Short mmCIF file of N, CA and C in Angstrom, two decimals:
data_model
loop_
_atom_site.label_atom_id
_atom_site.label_comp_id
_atom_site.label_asym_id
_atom_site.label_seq_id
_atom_site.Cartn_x
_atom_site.Cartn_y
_atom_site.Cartn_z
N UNK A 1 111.51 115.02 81.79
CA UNK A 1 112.67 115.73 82.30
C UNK A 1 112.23 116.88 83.20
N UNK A 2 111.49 117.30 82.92
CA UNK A 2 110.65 118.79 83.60
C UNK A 2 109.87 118.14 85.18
N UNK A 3 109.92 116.73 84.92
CA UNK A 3 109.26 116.76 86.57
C UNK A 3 110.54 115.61 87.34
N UNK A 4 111.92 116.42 86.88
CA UNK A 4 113.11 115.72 87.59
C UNK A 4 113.31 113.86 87.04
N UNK A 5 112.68 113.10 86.49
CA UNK A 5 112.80 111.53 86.35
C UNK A 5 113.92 111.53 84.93
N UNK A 6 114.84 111.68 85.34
CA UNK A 6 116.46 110.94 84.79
C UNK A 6 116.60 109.49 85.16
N UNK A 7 115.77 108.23 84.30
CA UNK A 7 116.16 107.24 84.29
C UNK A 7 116.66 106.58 83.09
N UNK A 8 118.00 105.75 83.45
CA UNK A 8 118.38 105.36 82.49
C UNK A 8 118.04 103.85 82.62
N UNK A 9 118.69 102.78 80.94
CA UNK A 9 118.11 101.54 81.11
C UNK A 9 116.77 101.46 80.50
N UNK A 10 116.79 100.03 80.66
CA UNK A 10 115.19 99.40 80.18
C UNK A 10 113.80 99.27 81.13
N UNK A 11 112.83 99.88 80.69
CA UNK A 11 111.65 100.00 81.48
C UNK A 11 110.58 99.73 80.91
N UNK A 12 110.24 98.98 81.85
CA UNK A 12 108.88 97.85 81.00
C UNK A 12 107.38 98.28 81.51
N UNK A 13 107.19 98.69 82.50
CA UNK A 13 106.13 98.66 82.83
C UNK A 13 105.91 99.72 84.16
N UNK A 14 104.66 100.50 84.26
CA UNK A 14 104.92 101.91 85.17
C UNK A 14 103.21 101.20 85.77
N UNK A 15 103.66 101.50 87.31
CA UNK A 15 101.99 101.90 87.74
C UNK A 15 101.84 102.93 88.88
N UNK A 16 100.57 103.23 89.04
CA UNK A 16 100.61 104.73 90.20
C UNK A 16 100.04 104.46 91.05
N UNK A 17 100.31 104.83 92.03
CA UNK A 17 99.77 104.52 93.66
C UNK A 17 100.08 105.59 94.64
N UNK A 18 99.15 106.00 95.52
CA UNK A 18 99.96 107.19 96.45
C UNK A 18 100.60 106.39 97.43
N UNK A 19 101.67 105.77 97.51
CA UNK A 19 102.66 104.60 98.14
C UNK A 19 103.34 105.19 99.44
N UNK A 20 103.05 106.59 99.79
CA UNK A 20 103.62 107.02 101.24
C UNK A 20 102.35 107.80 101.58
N UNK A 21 101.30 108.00 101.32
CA UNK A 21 100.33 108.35 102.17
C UNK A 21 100.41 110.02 102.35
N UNK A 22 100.77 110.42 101.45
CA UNK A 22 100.90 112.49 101.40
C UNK A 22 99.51 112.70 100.75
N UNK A 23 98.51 111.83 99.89
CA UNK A 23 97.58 112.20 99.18
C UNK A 23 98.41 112.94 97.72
N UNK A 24 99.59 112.57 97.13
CA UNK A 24 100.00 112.99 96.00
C UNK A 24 100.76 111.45 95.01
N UNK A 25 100.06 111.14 93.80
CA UNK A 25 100.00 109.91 93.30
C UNK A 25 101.57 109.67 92.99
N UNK A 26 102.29 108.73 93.28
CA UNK A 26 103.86 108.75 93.58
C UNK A 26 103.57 107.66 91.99
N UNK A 27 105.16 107.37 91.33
CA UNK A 27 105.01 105.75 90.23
C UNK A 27 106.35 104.77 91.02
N UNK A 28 105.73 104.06 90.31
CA UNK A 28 106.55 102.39 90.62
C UNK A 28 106.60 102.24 89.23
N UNK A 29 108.50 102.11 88.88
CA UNK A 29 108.96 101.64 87.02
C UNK A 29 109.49 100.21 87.44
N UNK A 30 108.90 99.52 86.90
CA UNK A 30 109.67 98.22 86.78
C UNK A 30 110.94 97.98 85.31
N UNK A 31 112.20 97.95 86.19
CA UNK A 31 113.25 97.88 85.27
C UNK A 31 112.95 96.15 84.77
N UNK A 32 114.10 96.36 83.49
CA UNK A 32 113.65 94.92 82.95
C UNK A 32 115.14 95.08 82.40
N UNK A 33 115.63 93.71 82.63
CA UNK A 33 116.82 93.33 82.20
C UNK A 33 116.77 92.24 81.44
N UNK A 34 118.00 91.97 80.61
CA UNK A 34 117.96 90.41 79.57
C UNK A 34 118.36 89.61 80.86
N UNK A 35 117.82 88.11 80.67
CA UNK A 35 117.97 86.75 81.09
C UNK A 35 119.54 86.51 81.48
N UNK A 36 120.30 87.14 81.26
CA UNK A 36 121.73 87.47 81.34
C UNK A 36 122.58 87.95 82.34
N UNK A 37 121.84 89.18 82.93
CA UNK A 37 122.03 90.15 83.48
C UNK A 37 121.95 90.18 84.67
N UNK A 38 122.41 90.46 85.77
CA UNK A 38 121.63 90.37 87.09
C UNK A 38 120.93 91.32 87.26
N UNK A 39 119.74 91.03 87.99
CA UNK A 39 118.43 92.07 88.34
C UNK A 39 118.84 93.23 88.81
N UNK A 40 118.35 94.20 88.17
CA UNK A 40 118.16 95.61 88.74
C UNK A 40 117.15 96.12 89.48
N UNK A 41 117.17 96.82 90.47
CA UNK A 41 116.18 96.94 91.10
C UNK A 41 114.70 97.72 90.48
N UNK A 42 113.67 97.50 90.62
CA UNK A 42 112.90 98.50 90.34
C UNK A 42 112.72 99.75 90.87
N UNK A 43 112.27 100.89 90.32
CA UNK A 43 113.04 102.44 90.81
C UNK A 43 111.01 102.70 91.20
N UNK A 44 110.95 103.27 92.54
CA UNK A 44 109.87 103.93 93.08
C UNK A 44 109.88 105.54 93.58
N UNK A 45 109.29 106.39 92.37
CA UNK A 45 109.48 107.62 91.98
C UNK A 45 108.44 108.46 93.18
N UNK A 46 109.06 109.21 94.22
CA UNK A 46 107.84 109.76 95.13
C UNK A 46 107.71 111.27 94.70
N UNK A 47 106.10 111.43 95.03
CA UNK A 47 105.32 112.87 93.80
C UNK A 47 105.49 113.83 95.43
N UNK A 48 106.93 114.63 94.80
CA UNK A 48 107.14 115.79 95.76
C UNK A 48 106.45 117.52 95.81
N UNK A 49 105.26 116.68 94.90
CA UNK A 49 103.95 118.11 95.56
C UNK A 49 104.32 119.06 94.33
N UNK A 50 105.46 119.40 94.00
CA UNK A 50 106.02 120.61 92.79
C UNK A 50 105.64 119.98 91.79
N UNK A 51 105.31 119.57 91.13
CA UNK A 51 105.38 119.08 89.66
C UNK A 51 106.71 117.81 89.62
N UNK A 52 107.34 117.49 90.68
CA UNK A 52 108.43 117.11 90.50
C UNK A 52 108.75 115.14 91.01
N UNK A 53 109.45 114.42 90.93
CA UNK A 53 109.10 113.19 91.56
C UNK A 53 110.71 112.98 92.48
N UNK A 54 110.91 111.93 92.98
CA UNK A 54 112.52 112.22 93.80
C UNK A 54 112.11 110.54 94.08
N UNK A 55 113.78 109.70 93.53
CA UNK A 55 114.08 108.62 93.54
C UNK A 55 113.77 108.22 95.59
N UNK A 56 112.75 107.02 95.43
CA UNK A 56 112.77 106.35 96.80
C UNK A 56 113.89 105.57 96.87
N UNK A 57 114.51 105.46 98.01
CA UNK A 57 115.79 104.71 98.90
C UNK A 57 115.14 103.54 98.51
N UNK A 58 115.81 102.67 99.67
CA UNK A 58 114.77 101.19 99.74
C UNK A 58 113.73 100.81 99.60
N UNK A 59 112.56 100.69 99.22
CA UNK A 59 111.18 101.23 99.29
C UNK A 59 110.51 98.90 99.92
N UNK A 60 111.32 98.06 99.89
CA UNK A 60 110.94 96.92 99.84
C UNK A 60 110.40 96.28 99.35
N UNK A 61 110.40 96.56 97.60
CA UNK A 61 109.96 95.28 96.94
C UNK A 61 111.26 94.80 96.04
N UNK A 62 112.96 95.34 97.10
CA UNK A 62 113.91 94.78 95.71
C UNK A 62 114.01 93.17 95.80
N UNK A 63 114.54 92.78 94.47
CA UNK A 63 114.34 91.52 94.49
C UNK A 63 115.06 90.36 94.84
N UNK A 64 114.30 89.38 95.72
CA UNK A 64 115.60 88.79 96.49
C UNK A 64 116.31 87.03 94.95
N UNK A 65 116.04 87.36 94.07
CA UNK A 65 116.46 86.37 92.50
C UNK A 65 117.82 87.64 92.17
N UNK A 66 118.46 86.33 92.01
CA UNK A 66 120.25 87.41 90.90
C UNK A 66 119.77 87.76 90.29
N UNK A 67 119.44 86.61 89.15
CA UNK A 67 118.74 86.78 87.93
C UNK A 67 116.97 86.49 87.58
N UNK A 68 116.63 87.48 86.93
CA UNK A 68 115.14 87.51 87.47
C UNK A 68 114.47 89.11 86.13
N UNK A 69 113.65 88.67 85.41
CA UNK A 69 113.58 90.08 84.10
C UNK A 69 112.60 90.76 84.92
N UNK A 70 112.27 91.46 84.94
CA UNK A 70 111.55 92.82 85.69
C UNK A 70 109.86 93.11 84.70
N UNK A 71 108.69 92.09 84.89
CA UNK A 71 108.21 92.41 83.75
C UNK A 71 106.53 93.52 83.86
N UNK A 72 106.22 93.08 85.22
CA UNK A 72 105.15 94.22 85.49
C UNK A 72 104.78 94.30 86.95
N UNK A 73 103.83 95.05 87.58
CA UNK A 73 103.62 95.61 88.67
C UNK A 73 102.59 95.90 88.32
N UNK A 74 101.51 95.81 89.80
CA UNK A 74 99.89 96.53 89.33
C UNK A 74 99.74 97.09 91.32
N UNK A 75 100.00 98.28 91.55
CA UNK A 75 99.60 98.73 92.65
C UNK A 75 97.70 98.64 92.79
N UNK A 76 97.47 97.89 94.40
CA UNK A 76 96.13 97.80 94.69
C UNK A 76 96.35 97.89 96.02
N UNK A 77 95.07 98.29 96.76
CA UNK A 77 95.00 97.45 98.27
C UNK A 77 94.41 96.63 98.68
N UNK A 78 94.97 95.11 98.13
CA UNK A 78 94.32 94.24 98.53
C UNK A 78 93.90 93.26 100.12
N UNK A 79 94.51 94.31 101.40
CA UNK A 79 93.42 93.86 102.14
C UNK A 79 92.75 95.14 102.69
N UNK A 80 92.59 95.98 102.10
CA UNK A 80 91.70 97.04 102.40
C UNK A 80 91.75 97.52 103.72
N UNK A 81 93.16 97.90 103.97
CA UNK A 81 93.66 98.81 104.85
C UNK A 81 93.81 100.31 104.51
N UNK A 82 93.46 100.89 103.41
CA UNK A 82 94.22 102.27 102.69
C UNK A 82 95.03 102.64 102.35
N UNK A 83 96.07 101.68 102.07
CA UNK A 83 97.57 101.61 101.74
C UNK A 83 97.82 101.05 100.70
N UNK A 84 98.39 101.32 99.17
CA UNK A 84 98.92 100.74 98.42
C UNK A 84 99.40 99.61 98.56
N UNK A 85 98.77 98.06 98.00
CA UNK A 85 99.89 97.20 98.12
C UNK A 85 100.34 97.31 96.39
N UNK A 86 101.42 96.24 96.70
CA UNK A 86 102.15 95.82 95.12
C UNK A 86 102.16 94.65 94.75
N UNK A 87 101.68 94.44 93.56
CA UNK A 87 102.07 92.73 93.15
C UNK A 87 102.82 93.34 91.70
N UNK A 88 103.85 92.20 92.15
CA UNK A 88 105.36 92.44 91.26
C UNK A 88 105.20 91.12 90.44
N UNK A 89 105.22 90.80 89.41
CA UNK A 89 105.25 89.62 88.69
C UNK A 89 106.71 89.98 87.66
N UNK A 90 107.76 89.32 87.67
CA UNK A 90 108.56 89.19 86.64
C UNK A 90 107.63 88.33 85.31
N UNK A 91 109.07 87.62 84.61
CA UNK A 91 108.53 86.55 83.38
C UNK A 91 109.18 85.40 83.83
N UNK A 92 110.14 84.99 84.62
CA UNK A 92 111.10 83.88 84.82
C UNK A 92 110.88 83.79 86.21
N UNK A 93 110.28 84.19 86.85
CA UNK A 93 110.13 84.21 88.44
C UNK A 93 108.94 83.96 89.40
N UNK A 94 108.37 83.75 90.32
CA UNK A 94 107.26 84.00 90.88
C UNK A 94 106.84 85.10 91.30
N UNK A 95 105.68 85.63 91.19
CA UNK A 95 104.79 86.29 92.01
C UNK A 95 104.98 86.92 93.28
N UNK A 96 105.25 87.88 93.31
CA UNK A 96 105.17 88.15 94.97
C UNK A 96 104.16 89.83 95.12
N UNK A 97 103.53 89.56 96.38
CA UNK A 97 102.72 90.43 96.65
C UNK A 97 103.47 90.94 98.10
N UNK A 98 103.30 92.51 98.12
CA UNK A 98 104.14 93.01 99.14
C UNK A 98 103.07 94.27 99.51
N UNK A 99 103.01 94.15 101.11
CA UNK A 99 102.32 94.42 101.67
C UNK A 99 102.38 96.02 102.10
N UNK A 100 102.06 97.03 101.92
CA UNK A 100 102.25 98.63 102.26
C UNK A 100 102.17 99.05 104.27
N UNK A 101 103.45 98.80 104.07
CA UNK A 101 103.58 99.27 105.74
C UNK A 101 103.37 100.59 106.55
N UNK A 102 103.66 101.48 104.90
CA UNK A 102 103.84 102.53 105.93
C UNK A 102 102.97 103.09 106.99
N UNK A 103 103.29 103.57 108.19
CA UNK A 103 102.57 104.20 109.45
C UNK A 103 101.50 105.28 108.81
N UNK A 104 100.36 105.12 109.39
CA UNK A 104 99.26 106.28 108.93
C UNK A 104 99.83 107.90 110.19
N UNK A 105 100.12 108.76 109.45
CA UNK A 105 100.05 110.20 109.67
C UNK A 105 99.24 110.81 109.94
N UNK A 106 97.51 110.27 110.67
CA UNK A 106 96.84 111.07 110.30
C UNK A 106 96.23 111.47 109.13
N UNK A 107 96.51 110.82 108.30
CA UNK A 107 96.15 110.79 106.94
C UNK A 107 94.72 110.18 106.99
N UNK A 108 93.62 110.72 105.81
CA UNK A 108 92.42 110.41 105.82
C UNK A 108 92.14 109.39 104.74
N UNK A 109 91.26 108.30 104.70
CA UNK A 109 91.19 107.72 102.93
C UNK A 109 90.00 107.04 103.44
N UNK A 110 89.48 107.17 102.35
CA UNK A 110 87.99 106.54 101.81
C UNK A 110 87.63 105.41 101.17
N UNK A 111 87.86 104.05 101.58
CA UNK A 111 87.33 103.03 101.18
C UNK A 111 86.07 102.57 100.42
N UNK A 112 85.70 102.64 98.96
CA UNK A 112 84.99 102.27 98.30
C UNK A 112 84.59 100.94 98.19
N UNK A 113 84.10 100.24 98.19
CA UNK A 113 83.49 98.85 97.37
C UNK A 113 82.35 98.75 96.70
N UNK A 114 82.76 98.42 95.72
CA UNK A 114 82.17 98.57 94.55
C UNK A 114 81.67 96.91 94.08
#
């Protein structure tokens, strides 16, 4: 509550990524709904520097299934551009990997391989 995240609903699974490129680690909650329900979107929380986080608009991984359970997310950059990607896996659905667009700012990052 102290760093602003008022979410309500079922939440299954959280991962961290700096997903707009400020150098401050933002989360991605994957909502999870019953088999019933139509999909809710997953909520992408951006880290506004204060201690604080502030609900992202559209961010493009909502889901294009009605129905579809919300079951995990693992932020990486898998083609090693410096940008967060996302792979979204429900339980009833396929796989999709979504690619981090946003424009570089001037922003600096350091590519490891390990």
């Amino acid at each position: 509550q102290r760093a602003g995240i008022r979410l309500e609903g079922r939440h299954y699974h959280v991962t961290a990524g700096d997903f707009n490129l400020d150098g401050h680690m933002d989360l991605y909650v994957v909502v999870q709904t019953a088999f019933n329900e139509p999909r809710k979107n997953d909520i992408m929380l951006l880290n506004q520097k204060n201690g604080k986080f502030k609900v992202a608009g559209k961010h493009g991984t909502e889901s294009p299934f009605k129905f579809e359970d919300g079951n995990t997310a693992i932020a990486l950059d898998y083609n090693e551009d410096g940008r967060m990607d996302m792979l979204v896996g429900p339980r009833n659905a396929t796989w999709r990997l979504y690619e981090n667009q946003t424009p570089y700012f001037g922003n600096d990052f350091v590519i490891v391989l390990v």
